[in-house]
CSV table of C-alpha atoms in Angstrom, one decimal:
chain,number,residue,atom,x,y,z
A,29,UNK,CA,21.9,70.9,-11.2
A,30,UNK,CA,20.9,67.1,-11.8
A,31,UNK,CA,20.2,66.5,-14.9
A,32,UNK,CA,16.3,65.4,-15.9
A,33,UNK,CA,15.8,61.8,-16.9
A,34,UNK,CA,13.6,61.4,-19.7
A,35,UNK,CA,10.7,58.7,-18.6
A,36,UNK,CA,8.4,57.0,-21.6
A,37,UNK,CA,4.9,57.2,-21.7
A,38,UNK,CA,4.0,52.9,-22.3
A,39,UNK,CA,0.9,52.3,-24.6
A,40,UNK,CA,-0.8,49.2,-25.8
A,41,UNK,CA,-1.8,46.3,-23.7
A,42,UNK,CA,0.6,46.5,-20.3
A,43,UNK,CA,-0.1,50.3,-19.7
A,44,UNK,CA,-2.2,49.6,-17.0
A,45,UNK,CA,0.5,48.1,-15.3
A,46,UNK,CA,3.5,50.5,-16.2
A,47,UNK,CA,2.9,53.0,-13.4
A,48,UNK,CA,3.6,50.1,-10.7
A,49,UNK,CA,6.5,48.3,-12.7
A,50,UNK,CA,8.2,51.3,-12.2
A,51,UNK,CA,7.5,51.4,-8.4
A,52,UNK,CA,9.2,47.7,-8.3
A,53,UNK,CA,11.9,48.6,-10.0
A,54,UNK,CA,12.4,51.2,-7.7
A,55,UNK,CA,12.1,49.2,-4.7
A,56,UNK,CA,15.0,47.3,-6.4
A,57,UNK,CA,17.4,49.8,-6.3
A,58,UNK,CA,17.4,50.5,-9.9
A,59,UNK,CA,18.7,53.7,-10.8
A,60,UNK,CA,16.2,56.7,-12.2
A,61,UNK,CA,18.6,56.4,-15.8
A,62,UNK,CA,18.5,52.4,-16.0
A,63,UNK,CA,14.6,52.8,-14.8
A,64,UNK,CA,13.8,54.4,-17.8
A,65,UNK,CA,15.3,52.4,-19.8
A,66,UNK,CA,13.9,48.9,-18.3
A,67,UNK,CA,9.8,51.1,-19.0
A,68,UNK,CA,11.3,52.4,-22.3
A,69,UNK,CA,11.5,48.2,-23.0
A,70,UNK,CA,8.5,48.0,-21.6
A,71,UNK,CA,6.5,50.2,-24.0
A,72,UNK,CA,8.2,48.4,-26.8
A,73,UNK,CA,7.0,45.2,-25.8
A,74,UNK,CA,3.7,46.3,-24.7
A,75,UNK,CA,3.7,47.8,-29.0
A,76,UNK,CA,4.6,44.6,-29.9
A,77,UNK,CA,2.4,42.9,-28.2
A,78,UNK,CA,-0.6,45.2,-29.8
A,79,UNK,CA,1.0,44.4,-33.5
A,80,UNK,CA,1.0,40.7,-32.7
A,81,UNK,CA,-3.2,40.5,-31.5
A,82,UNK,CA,-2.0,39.1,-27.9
A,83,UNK,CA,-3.0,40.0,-24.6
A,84,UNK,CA,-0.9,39.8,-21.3
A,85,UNK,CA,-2.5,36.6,-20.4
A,86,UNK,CA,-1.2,35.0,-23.5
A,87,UNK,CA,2.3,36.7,-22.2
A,88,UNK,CA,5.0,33.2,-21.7
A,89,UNK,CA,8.3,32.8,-22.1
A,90,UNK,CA,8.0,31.6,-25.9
A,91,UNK,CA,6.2,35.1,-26.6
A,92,UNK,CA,9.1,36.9,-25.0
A,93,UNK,CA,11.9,35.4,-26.8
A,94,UNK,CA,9.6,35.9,-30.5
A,95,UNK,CA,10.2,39.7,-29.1
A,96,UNK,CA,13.7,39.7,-28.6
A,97,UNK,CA,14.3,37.6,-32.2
A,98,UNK,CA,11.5,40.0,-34.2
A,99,UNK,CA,14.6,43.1,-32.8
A,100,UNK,CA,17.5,40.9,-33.8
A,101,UNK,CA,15.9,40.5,-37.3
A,102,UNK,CA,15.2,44.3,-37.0
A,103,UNK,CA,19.0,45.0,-37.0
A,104,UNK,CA,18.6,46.5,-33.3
A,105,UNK,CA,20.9,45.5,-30.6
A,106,UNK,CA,19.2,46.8,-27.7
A,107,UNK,CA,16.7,44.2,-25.5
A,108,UNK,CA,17.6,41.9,-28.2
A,109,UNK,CA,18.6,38.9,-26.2
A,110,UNK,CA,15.7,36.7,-24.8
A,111,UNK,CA,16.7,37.0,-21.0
A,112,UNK,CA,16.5,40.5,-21.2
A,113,UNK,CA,12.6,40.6,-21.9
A,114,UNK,CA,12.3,38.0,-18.8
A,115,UNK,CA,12.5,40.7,-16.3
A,116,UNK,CA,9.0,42.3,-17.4
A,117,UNK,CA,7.6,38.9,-17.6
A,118,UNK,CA,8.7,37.9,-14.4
A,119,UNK,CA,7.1,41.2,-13.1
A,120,UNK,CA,3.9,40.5,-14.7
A,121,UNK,CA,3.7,36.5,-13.5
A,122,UNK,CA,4.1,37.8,-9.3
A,123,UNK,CA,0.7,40.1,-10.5
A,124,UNK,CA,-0.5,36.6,-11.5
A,125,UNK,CA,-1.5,38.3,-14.8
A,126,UNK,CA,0.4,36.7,-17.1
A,127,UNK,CA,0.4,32.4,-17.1
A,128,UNK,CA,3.0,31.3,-14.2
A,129,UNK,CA,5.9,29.1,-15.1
A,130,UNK,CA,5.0,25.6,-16.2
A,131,UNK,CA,7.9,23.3,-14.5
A,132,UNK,CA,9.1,20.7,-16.6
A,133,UNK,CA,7.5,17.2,-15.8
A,134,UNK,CA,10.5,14.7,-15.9
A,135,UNK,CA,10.6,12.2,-18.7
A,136,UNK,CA,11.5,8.9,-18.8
A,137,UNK,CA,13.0,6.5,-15.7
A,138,UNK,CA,16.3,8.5,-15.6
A,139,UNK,CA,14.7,11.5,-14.6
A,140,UNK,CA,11.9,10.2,-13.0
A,141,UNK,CA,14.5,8.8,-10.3
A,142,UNK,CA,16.5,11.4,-10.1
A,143,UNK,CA,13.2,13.2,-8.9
A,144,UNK,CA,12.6,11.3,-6.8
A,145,UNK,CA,15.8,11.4,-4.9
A,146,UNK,CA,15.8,14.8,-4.9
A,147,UNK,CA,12.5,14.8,-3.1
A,148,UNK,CA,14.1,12.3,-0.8
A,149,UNK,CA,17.3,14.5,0.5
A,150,UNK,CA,14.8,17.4,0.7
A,151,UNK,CA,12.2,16.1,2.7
A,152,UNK,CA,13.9,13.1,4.3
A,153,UNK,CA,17.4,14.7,5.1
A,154,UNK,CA,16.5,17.9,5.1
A,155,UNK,CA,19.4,18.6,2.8
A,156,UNK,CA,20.1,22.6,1.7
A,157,UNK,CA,18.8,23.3,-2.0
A,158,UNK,CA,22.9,23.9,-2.8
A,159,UNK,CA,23.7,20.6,-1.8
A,160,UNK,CA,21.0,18.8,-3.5
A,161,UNK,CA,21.5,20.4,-6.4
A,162,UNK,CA,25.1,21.1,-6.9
A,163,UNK,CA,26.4,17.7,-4.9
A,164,UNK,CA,24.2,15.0,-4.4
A,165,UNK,CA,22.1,15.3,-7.8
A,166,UNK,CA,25.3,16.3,-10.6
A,167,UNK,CA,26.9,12.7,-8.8
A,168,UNK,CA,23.9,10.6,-8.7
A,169,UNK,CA,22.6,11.9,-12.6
A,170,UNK,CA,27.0,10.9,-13.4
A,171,UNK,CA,26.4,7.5,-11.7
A,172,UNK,CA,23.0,6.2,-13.6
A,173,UNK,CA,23.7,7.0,-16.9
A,174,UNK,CA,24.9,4.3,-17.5
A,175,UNK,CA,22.4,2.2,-16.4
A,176,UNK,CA,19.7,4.8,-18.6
A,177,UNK,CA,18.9,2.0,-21.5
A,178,UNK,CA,16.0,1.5,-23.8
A,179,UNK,CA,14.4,-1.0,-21.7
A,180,UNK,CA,14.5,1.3,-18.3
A,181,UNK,CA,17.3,1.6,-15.9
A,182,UNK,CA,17.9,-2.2,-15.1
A,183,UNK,CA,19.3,-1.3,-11.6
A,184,UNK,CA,18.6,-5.5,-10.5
A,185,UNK,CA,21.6,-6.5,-11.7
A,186,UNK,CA,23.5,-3.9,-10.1
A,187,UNK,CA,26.7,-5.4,-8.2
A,188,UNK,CA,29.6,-4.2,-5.9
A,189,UNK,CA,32.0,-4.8,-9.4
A,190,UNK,CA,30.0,-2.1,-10.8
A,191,UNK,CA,30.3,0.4,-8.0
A,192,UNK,CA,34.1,-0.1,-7.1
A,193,UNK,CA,35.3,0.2,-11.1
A,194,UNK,CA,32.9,3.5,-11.5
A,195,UNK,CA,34.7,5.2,-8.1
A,196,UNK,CA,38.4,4.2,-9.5
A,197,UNK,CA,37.2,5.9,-12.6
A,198,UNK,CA,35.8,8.6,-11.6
A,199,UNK,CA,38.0,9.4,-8.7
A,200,UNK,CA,40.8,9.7,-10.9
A,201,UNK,CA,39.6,12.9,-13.0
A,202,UNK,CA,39.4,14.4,-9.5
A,203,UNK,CA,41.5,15.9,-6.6
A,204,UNK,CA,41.2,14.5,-3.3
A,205,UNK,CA,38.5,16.4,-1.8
A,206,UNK,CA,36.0,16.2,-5.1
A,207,UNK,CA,37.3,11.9,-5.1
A,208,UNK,CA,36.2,12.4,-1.2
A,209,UNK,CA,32.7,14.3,-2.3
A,210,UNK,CA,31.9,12.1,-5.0
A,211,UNK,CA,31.7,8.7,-2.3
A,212,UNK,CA,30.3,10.6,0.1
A,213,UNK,CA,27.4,11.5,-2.2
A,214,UNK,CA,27.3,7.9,-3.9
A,215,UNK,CA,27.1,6.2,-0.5
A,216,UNK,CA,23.6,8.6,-0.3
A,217,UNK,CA,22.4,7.5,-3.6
A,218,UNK,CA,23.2,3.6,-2.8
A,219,UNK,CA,21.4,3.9,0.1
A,220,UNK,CA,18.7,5.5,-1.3
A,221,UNK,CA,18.1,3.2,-3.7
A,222,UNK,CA,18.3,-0.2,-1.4
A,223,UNK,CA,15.1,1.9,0.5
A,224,UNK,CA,13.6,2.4,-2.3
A,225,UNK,CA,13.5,-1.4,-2.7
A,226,UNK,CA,15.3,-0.7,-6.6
A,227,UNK,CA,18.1,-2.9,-5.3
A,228,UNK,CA,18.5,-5.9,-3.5
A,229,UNK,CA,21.6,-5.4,-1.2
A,230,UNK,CA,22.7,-2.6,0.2
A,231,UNK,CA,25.7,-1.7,-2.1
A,232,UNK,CA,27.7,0.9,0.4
A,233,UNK,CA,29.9,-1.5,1.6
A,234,UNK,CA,31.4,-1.5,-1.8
A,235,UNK,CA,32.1,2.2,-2.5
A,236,UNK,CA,36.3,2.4,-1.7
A,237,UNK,CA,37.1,4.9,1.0
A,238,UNK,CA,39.4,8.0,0.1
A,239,UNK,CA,42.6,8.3,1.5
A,240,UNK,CA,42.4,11.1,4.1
A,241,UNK,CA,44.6,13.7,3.8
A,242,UNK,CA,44.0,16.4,5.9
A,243,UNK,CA,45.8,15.4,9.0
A,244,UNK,CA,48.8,15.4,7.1
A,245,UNK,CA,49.0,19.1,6.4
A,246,UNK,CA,49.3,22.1,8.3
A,247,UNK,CA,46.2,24.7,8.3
A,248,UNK,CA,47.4,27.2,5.8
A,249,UNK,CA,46.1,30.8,7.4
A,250,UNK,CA,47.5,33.9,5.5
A,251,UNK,CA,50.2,36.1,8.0
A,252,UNK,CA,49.2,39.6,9.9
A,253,UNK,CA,50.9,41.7,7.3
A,254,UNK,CA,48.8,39.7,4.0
A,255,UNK,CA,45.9,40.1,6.0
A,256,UNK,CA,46.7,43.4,6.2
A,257,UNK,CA,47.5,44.1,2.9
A,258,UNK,CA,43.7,42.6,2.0
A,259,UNK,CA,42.1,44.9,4.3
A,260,UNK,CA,44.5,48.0,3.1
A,261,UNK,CA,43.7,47.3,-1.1
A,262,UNK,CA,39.9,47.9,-0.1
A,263,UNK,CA,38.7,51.7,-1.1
A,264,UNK,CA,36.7,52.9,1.7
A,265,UNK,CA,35.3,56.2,0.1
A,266,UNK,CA,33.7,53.9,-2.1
A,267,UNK,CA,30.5,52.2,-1.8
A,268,UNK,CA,32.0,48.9,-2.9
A,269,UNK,CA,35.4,49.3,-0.7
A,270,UNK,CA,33.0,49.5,2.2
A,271,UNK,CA,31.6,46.4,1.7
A,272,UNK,CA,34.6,44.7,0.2
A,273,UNK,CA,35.8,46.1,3.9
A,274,UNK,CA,33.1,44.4,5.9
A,275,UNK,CA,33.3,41.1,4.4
A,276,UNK,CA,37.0,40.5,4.6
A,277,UNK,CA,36.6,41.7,8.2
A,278,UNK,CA,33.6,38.7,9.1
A,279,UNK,CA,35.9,36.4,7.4
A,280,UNK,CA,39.1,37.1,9.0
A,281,UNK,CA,38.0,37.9,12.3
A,282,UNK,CA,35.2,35.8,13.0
A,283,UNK,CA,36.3,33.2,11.2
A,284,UNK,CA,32.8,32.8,9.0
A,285,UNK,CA,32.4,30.8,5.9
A,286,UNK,CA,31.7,32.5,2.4
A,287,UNK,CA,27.8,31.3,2.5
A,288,UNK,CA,27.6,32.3,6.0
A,289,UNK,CA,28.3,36.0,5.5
A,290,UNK,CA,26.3,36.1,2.3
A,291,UNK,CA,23.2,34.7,4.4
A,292,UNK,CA,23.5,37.3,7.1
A,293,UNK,CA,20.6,39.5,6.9
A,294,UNK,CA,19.8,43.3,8.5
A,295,UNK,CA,17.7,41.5,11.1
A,296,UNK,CA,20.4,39.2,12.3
A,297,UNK,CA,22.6,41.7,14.2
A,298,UNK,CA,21.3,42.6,17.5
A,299,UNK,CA,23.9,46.2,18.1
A,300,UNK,CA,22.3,46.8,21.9
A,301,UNK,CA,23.9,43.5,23.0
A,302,UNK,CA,26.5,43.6,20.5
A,303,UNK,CA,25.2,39.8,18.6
A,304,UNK,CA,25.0,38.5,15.3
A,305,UNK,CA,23.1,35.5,14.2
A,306,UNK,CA,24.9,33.3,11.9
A,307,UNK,CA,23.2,30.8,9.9
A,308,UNK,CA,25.7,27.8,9.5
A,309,UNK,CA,26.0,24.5,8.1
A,310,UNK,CA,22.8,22.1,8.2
A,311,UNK,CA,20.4,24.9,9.2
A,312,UNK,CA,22.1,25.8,12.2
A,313,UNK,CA,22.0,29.1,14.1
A,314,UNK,CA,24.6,30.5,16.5
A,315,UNK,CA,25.2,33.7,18.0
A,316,UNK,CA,28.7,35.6,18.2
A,317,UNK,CA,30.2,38.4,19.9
A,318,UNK,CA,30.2,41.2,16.8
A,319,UNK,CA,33.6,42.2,17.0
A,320,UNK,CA,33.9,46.6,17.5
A,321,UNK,CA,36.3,46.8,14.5
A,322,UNK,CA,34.0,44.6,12.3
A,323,UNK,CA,30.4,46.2,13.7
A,324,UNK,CA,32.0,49.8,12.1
A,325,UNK,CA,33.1,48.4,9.2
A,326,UNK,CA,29.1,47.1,8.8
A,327,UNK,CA,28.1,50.7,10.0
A,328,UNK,CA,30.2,52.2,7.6
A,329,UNK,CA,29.0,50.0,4.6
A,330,UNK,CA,25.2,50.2,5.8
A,331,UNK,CA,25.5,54.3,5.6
A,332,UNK,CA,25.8,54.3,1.9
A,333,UNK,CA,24.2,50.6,1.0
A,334,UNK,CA,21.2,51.8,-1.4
A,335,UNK,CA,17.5,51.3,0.0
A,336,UNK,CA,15.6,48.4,-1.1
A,337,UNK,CA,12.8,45.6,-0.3
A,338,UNK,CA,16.1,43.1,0.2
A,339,UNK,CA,16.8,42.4,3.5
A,340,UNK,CA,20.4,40.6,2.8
A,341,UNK,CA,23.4,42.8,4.4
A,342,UNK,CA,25.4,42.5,1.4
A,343,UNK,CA,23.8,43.6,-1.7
A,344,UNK,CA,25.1,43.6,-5.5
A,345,UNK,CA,26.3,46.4,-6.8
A,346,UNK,CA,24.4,46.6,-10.1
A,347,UNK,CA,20.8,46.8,-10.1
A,348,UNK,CA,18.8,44.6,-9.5
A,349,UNK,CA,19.9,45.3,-5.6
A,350,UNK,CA,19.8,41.1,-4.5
A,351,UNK,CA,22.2,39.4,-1.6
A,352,UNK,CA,25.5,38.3,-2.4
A,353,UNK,CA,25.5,34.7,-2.9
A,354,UNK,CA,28.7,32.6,-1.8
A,355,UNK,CA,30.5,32.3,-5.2
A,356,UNK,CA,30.4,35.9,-4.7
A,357,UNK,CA,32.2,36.3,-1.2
A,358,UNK,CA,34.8,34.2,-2.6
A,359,UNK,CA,35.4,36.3,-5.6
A,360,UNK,CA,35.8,39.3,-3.0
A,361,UNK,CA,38.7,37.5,-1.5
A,362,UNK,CA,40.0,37.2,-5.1
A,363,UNK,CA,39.5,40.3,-6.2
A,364,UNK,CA,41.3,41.9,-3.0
A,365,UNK,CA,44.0,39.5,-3.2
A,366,UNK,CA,44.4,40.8,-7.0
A,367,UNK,CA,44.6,44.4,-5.7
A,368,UNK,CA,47.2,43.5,-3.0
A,369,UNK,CA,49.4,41.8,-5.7
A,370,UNK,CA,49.1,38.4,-3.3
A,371,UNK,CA,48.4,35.0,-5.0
A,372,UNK,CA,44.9,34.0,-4.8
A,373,UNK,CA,43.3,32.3,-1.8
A,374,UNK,CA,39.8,31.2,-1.2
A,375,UNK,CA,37.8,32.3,1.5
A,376,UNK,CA,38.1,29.6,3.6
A,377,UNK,CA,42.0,30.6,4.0
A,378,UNK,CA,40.5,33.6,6.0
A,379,UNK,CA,38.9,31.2,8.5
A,380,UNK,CA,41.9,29.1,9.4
A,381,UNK,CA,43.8,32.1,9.5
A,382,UNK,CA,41.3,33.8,12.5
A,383,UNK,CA,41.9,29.9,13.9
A,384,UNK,CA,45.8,30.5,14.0
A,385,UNK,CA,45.3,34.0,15.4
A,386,UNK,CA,43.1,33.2,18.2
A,387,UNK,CA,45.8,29.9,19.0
A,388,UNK,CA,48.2,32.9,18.7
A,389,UNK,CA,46.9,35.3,21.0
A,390,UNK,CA,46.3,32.3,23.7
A,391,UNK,CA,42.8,31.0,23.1
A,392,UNK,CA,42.3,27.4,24.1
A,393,UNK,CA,41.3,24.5,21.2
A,394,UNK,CA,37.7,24.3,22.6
A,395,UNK,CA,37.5,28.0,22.4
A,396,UNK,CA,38.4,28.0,19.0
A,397,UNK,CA,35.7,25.5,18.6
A,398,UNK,CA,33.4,27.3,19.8
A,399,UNK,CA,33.9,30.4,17.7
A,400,UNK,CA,34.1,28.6,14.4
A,401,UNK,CA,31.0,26.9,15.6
A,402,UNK,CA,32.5,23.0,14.8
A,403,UNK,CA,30.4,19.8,15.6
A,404,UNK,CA,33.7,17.6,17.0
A,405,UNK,CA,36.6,18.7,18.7
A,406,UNK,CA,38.6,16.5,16.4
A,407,UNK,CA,37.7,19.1,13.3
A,408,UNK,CA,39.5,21.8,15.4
A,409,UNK,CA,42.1,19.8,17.0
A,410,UNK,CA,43.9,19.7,13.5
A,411,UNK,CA,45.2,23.6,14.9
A,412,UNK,CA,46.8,21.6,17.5
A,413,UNK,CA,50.1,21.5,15.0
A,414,UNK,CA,50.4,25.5,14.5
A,415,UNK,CA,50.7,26.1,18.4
A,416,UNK,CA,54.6,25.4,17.9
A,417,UNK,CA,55.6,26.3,21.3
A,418,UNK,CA,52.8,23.7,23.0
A,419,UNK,CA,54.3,21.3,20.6
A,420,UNK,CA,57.9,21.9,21.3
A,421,UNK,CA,58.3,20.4,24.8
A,422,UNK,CA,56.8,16.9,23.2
A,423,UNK,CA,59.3,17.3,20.9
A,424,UNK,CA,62.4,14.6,20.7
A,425,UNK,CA,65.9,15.8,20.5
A,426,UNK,CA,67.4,15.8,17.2
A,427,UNK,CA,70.9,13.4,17.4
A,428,UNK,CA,74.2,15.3,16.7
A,429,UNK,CA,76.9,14.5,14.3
A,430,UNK,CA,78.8,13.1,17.4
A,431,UNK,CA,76.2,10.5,18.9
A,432,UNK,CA,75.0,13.2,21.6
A,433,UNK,CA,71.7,15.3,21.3
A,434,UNK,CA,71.6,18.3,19.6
């Protein structure tokens, strides 16, 4: 027999809304036990709030925490840390009955531009939120801080010395793909600002190129058997395996990158015609051929993934029930390389290794291309190198000890 879960009665001023509370957390995949717990909260607040003379519209953020710090002081430990109470408030503010989140208004120049650049890459290059935010905007805050003085930003006298002695700085806390980043995203900001008329010349002439070393290398893809080995340390009778399962699979076999399998949603996969959609890189959607082995590992997962209002594939496995995001692909790959006792890779190993297989198994380059979904055939041309027996005939002979060739 299943054992009965004890659900609170909630009093005081958010009664009224407790009965359909409990329907969203429902409809987020939160468990009947964890459920009653997140109302049991909620009748504690709601007493609280009777105690303290407010009403839900006087609900914010400042009120929430004053909850969490009046249990701290009580000696309790439970709902005691001012995120926790954020989930009934964040309930509440979608009813639009308690007061919405008030964004914070920049303040002084610093912030002001930073604003407005931000604005700029989203409207006027139609950047992603992720590379606004975790690219363009971290590099351009690094750059003008030192030009944030008491008597405003004082970007007129601005020069090329300026720019070139804060790369060489800056690029040499850094590897060379975050030194390659960190131009790339300064010749945006540079060029931003000459547009924005805040400085006279345009300053990206000045900003050092990075050596490029990717041409230098092979494409590291993991071998058959560590592939294997991946696939083999996921447990399938699991509901976690299953997915685990499915994820490696789209990354190994498909050759998609970590944000492209956390973006794939139920409705992108077309089984009649055997399709998904991917969402790439700069908003742009391409379909491939949904490989059998990697459609019934996805059939697999989706007979056990819990029901919910998110439409993401891949869902968390703690309540509440959201998308994977693509820190958390990655940490899959981890994860499963920790379990096959293999050193750690990221997930982008997974796509040069379907690269090297497909060379492997006789594909041509601009098929390759065309399945990893590249904008120039010189990105995919660097797999040129692996096909060893292509490259052998070009090959010179290698002199002998005694003058003749080897």
């Amino acid at each position: 027999m299943s054992r009965r879960v004890w659900v609170p009665v909630v009093s005081g001023p958010l009664a009224p809304y407790a009965a359909g509370f409990a329907s969203w957390l429902a409809s987020r995949a939160y468990s009947p036990k964890a459920a009653a717990n997140r109302l049991y909260q909620f009748d504690q607040f709601s007493r609280w709030l009777e105690r303290e003379g407010l009403g839900v519209g006087e609900l914010t953020g400042e009120q929430a925490e004053r909850f969490a710090a009046s249990r701290r002081e009580a000696g309790l430990v439970t709902w005691a840390a001012p995120q926790s109470a954020m989930l009934p408030v964040g309930y509440l503010r979608s009813l639009g009955v308690a007061p919405a989140l008030i964004p914070v208004v920049a303040q002084g120049p610093l912030e002001g531009l930073l604003e407005d650049y931000r604005r700029y890459l989203r409207v006027e290059r139609a950047l992603s939120d992720h590379t606004v935010l975790d690219a363009y905007g971290p590099a351009a805050r690094l750059f003008l801080a030192g030009w944030d003085g008491p008597d405003g930003l004082g970007l007129e006298r601005l020069c090329s010395a300026d720019v070139s002695s804060f790369v060489v700085r800056e690029c040499s806390k850094r590897s060379v793909s975050g030194a390659r980043d960190l131009v790339c995203a300064l010749r945006s900001l540079l060029r931003y600002l000459h547009l924005a008329g805040l400085i006279d010349a345009p300053l990206v002439w000045a900003v050092p190129s990075v050596a490029d070393l990717r041409d230098r290398s092979l494409p590291r893809g993991l071998e058959p058997t560590a592939v294997k080995k991946l696939l083999s340390s996921c447990d399938r009778r699991t509901l976690v395996g299953r997915r685990d399962y499915a994820v490696l699979l789209l990354l190994a076999r498909l050759g998609l990158r970590a944000g492209e399998v956390a973006a794939i949603r139920l409705d992108d996969i077309e089984w009649r015609a055997g399709l998904l959609l991917v969402r790439g890189k700069g908003s742009r959607q391409d379909e491939l051929p949904l490989a059998v082995d990697v459609g019934e590992a996805i059939v697999s997962y989706l007979r056990r993934r819990p029901r919910c209002e998110c439409r993401a594939l891949f869902l968390r496995v703690m309540a509440p029930r959201e998308g994977l995001n693509r820190c958390t692909v990655a940490w899959v790959v981890r994860a499963a390389c920790d379990r096959a006792g293999l050193p750690r890779v990221g997930a982008h190993r997974l796509r040069h290794t379907a690269a090297t297989e497909m060379l492997r198994a006789g594909a041509s380059l601009p098929e390759i291309g065309q399945v990893l979904r590249h904008r120039e055939q010189k990105t995919t041309a660097i797999y040129a190198k692996v096909d060893r027996a292509a490259l052998r005939a070009l090959a010179r002979p290698w002199p002998s000890q005694e003058g003749g060739a080897a």
